[in-house]
XYZ file of C-alpha atoms in Angstrom:
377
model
C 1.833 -227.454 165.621
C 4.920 -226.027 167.431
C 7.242 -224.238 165.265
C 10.120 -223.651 168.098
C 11.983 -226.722 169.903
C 13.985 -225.198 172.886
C 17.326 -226.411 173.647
C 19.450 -225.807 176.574
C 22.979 -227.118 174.685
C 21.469 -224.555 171.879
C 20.969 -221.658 174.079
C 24.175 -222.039 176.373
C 25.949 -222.423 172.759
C 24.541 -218.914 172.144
C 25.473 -217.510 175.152
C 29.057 -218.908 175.230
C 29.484 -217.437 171.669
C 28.492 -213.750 173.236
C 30.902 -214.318 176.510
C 33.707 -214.989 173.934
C 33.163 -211.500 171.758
C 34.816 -209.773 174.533
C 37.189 -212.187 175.083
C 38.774 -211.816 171.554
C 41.036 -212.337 169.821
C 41.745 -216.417 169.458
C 45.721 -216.763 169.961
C 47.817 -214.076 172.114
C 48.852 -211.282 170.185
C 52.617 -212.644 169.946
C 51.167 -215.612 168.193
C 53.294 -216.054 164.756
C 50.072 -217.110 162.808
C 46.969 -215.460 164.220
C 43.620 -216.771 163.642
C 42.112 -213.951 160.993
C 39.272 -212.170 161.878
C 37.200 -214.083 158.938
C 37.906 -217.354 160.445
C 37.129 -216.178 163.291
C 33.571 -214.957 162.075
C 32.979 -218.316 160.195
C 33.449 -220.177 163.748
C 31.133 -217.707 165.181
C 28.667 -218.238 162.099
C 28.818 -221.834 162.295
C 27.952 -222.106 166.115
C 25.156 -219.557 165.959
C 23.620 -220.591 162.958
C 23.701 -224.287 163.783
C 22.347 -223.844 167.636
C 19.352 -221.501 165.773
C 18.644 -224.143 163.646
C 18.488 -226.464 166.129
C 15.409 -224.472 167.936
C 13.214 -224.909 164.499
C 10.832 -228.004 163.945
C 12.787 -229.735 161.952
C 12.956 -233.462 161.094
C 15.321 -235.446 163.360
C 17.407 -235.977 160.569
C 18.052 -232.522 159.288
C 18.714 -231.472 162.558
C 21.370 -233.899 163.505
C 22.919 -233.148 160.403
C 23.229 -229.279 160.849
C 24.644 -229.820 164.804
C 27.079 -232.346 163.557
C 28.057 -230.150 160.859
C 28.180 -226.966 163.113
C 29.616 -228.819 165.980
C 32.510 -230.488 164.001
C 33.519 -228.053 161.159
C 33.557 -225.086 164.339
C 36.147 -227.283 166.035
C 37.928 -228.544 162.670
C 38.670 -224.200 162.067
C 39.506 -223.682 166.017
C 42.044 -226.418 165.589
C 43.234 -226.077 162.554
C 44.172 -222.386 163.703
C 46.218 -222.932 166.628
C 48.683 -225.167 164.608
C 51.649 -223.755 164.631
C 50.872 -221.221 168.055
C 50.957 -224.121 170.847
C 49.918 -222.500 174.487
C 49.019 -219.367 172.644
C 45.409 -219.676 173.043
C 43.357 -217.030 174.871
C 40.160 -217.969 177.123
C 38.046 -216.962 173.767
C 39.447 -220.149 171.703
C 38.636 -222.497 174.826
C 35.021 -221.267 175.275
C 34.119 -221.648 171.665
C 35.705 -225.141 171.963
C 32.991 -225.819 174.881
C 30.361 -224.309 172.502
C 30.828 -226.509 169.555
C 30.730 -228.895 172.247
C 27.729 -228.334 173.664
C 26.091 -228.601 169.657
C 27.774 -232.400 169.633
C 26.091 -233.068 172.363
C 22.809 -232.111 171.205
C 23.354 -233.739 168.024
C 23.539 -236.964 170.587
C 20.829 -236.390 171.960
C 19.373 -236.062 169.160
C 20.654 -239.691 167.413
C 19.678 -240.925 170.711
C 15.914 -240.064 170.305
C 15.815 -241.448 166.557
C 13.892 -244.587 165.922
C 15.645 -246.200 162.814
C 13.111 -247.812 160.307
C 15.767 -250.894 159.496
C 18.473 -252.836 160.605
C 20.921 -251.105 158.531
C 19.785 -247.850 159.944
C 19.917 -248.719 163.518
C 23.559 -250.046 163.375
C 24.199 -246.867 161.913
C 22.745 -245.135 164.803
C 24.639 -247.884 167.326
C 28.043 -246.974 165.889
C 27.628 -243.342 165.192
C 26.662 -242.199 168.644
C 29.781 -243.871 170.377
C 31.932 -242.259 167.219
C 30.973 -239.129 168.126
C 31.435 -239.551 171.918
C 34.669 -240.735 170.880
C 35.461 -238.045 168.344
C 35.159 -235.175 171.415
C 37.214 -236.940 173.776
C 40.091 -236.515 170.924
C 39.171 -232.577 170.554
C 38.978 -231.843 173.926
C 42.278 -233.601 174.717
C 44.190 -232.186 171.353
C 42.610 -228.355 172.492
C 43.587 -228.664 175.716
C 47.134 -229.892 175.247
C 48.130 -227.845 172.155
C 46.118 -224.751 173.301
C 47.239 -224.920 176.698
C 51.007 -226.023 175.851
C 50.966 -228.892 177.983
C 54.185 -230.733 177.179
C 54.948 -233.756 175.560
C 56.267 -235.515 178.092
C 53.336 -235.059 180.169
C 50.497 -235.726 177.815
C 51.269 -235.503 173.784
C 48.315 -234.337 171.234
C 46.227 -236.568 169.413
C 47.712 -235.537 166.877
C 50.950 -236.264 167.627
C 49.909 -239.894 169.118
C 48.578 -240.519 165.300
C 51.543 -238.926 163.564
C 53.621 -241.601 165.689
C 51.566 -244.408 164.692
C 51.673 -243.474 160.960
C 55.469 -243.942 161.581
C 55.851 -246.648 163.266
C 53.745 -249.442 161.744
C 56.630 -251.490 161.064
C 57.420 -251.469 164.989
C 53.985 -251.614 165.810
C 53.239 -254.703 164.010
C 56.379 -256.376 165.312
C 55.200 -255.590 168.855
C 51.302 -256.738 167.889
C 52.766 -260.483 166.236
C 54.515 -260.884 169.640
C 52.102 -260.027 171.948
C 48.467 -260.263 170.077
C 48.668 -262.881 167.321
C 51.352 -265.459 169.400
C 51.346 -264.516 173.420
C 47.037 -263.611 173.545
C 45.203 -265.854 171.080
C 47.667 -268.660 172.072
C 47.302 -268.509 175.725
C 43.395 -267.422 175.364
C 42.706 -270.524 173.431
C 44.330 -272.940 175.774
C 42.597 -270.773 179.068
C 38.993 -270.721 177.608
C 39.191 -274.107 176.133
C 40.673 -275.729 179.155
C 38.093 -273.655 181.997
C 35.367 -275.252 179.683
C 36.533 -279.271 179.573
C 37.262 -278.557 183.576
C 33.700 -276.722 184.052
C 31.968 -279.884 182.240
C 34.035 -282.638 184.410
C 33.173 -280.426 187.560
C 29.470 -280.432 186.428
C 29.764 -283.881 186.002
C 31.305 -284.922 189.342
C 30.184 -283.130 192.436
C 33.423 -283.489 194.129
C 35.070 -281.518 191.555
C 32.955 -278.513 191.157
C 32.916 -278.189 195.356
C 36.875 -278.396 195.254
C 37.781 -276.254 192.374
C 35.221 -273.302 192.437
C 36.529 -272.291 196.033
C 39.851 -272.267 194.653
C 38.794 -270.192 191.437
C 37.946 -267.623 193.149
C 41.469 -267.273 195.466
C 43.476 -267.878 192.048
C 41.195 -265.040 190.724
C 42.384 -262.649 193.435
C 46.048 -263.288 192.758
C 47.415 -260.122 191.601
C 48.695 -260.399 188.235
C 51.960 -258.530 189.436
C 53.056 -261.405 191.363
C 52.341 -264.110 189.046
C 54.129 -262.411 186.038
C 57.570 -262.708 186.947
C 56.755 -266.267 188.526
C 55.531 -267.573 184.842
C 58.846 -265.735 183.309
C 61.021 -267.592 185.351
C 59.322 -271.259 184.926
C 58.872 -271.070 180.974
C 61.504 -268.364 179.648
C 61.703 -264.838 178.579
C 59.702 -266.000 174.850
C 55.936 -265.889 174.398
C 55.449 -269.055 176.246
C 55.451 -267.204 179.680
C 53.001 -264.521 178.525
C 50.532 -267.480 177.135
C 51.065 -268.827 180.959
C 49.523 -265.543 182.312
C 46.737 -265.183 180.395
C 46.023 -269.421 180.493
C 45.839 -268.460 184.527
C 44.008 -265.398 184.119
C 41.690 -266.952 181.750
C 41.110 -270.307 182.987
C 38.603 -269.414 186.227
C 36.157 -267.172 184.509
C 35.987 -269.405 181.840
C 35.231 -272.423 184.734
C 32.822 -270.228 187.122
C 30.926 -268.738 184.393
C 30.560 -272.467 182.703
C 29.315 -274.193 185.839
C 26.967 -271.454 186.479
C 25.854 -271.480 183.024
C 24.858 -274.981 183.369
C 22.410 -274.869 186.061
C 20.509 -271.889 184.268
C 17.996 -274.574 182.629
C 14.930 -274.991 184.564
C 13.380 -278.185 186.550
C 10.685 -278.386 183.776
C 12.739 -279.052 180.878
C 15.080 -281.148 182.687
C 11.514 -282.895 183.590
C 10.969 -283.346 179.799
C 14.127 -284.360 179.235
C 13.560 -287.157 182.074
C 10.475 -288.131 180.347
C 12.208 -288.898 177.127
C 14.930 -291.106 179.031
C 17.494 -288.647 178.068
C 21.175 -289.650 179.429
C 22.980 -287.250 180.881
C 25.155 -286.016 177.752
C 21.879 -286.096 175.668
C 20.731 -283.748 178.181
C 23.831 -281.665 178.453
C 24.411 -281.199 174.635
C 20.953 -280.767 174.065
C 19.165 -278.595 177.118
C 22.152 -277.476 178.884
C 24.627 -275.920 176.925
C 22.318 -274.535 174.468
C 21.101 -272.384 178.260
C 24.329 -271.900 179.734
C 25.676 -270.230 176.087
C 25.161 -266.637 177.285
C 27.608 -267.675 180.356
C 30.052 -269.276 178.332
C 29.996 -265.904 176.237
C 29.984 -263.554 178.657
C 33.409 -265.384 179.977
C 34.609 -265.413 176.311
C 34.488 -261.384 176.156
C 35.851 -261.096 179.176
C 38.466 -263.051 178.831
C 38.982 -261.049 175.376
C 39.955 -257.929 178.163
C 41.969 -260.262 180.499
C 43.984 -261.737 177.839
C 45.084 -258.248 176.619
C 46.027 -257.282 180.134
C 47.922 -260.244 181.357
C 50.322 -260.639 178.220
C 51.188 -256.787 178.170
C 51.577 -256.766 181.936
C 53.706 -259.859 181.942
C 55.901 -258.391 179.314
C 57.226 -255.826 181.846
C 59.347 -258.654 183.389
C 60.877 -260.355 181.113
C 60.742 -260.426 177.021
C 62.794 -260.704 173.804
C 63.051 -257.444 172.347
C 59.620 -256.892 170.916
C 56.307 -256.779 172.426
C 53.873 -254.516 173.234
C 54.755 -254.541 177.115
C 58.436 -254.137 176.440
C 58.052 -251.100 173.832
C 55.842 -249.589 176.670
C 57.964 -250.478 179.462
C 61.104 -249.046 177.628
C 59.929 -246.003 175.589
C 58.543 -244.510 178.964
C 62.300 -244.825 180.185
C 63.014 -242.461 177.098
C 60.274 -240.383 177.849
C 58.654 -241.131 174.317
C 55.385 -240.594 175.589
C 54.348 -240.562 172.406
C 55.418 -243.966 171.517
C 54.087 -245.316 175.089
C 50.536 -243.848 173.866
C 50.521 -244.963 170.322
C 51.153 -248.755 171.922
C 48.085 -247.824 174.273
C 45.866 -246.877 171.260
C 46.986 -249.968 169.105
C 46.161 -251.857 172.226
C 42.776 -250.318 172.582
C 41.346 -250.877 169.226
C 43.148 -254.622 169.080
C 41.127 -255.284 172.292
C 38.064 -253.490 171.085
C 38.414 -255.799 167.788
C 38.659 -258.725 169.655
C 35.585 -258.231 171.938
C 33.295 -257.116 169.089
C 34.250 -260.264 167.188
C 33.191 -262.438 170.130
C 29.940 -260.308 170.469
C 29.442 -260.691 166.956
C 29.929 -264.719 167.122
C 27.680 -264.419 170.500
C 24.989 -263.017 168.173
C 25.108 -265.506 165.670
C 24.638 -268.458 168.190
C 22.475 -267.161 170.464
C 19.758 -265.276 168.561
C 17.140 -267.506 170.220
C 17.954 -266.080 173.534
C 15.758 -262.932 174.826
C 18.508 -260.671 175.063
C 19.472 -260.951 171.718
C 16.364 -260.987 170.420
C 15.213 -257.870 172.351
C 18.217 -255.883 170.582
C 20.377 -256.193 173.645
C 24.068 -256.511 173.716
């Protein structure tokens, strides 16, 4: 049995770490907190030792362990010493940076190769690999910006993105009532549930579906910037003409995906269903919705996206003064790009709640269908 598992990300860890001895020190010498040289040899330590470790036969799960460990508490000290000594760092921090790196992704590959033995363990796996795809984007951006001294206007920190959003929650919620909980799930509701009704009439009567899918798709490929300001003028400056934008930008995937959906049962069962004199809303409510419920859900999430998008964008012409377009829209004309980024993040992880909720529901209903039973998404 092999004792030694080579690793390129291990090796090019190893050879990054030698490049930066020369390179040393961490922070420019006028620096008012320099990195000591102990710290300095922990980050070293921690790199080598973990991309060694990485070459030995060791179970899947030790080894992820020790990269993730390496990987993260390496970048946790390189971090954590530049605070203070913004655009101070020297070429040495930035290639240990791309060497703790290189262990994270390693430790991916890694997670990636695991087979988990439950269902617990592999939504474990399913939520830790995108965490820690996530958690580098943030390093790289907060050692790039602070190391490099990129300014605040231009692109703030991480850091100072969460730092903003830990003081501003009051704000923040005021802006996600207005826009989220009123403007989105209103207008979403009325799209989704009204492209549905519409989709089963136009199913129903042929003249219908050949007058209104042609249409769907030129309403589709109205730009949302035109529309916005439209809405705002017929139903006000309130939430009302946000709900209007997403009910438009809603409505037409919800029909198209529905009336496609519908003719996704095959002849034979609607043979069967022939055979047992079923009428036609026997038929739909029990052979044809049941097949066209991955269509209706595949609308539903991405609608979830659309909805998000139309109310913020439609808050940029036109809103009382709240709302997560309007803080946007206005903080950028302050240049509190901060603020303008913390409303981008909230609106991220809103959206990203809302679409795993209706993936979640998807899976509930549907766990007859193939791709849900072949532990698709």
């Amino acid at each position: 049995m092999k004792s030694f598992h080579f690793s390129w990300q291990g090796m090019l860890a190893i050879l990054l770490c030698l490049v930066a001895i020369p390179a040393l020190p961490l922070l420019a010498a006028d620096a008012a907190t320099p990195v000591s040289s102990g710290t300095t040899f922990v980050i070293f330590i921690l790199i080598a030792a973990a991309a060694l470790l990485s070459f030995m036969k060791l179970s899947e799960e030790l080894s992820a362990a020790i990269l993730f460990f390496g990987a993260h508490a390496a970048a946790w000290l390189l971090l954590s010493g530049i605070s203070g000594d913004e655009g101070k760092a020297q070429l040495s921090f930035f290639i240990l940076i791309a060497a703790a790196w290189l262990l994270a992704w390693r430790c991916v590959s890694v997670l990636s190769s695991m087979r988990a033995q439950s269902t617990s363990g592999s939504y474990s796996l399913r939520l830790l690999i995108p965490a820690i795809f996530g958690i580098w984007i943030l390093i790289i951006w907060e050692a790039v910006t602070r190391g490099a001294g990129v300014s605040l206007v231009l692109l703030p920190p991480p850091s100072a993105i969460g730092t903003r959003i830990a003081n501003s929650i009051p704000t923040l919620w005021i802006d996600v009532q207005q826009t989220i909980l009123t403007a989105v799930l209103i207008g979403y509701i009325i799209g989704c549930a009204s492209g549905f009704v519409v989709a089963i009439l136009a199913d129903r009567f042929a003249f219908l579906r050949r007058g209104l899918l042609p249409i769907g798709n030129f309403v589709s490929a109205l730009p949302i910037i035109g529309v916005a300001p439209i809405m705002v003028m017929w139903f006000g400056f309130d939430w009302q003409s946000k709900a209007a934008v997403v009910v438009i930008m809603t409505f037409f995937p919800m029909l198209v995906n529905t009336v496609t959906g519908l003719s996704a049962a095959g002849n034979m069962e609607r043979d069967l269903m022939r055979t047992y004199a079923s009428s036609y809303w026997q038929t739909l409510f029990k052979l044809r919705l049941p097949a066209a419920a991955p269509f209706i859900f595949n609308a539903l999430k991405i609608n979830s996206t659309l909805a998000m998008i139309g109310a913020i964008v439609a808050e940029f012409f036109g809103t009382p003064m709240s709302g997560m377009g309007f803080r946007i829209s206005t903080e950028n004309g302050r240049l509190n790009l901060d603020m303008v980024w913390a409303e981008i993040a909230v609106a991220a992880v809103a959206g990203s709640i809302f679409y795993g909720i209706v993936a979640i529901i998807e899976r509930m209903v549907t766990f007859w269908h193939p791709s849900i039973r072949g532990g698709q998404t």
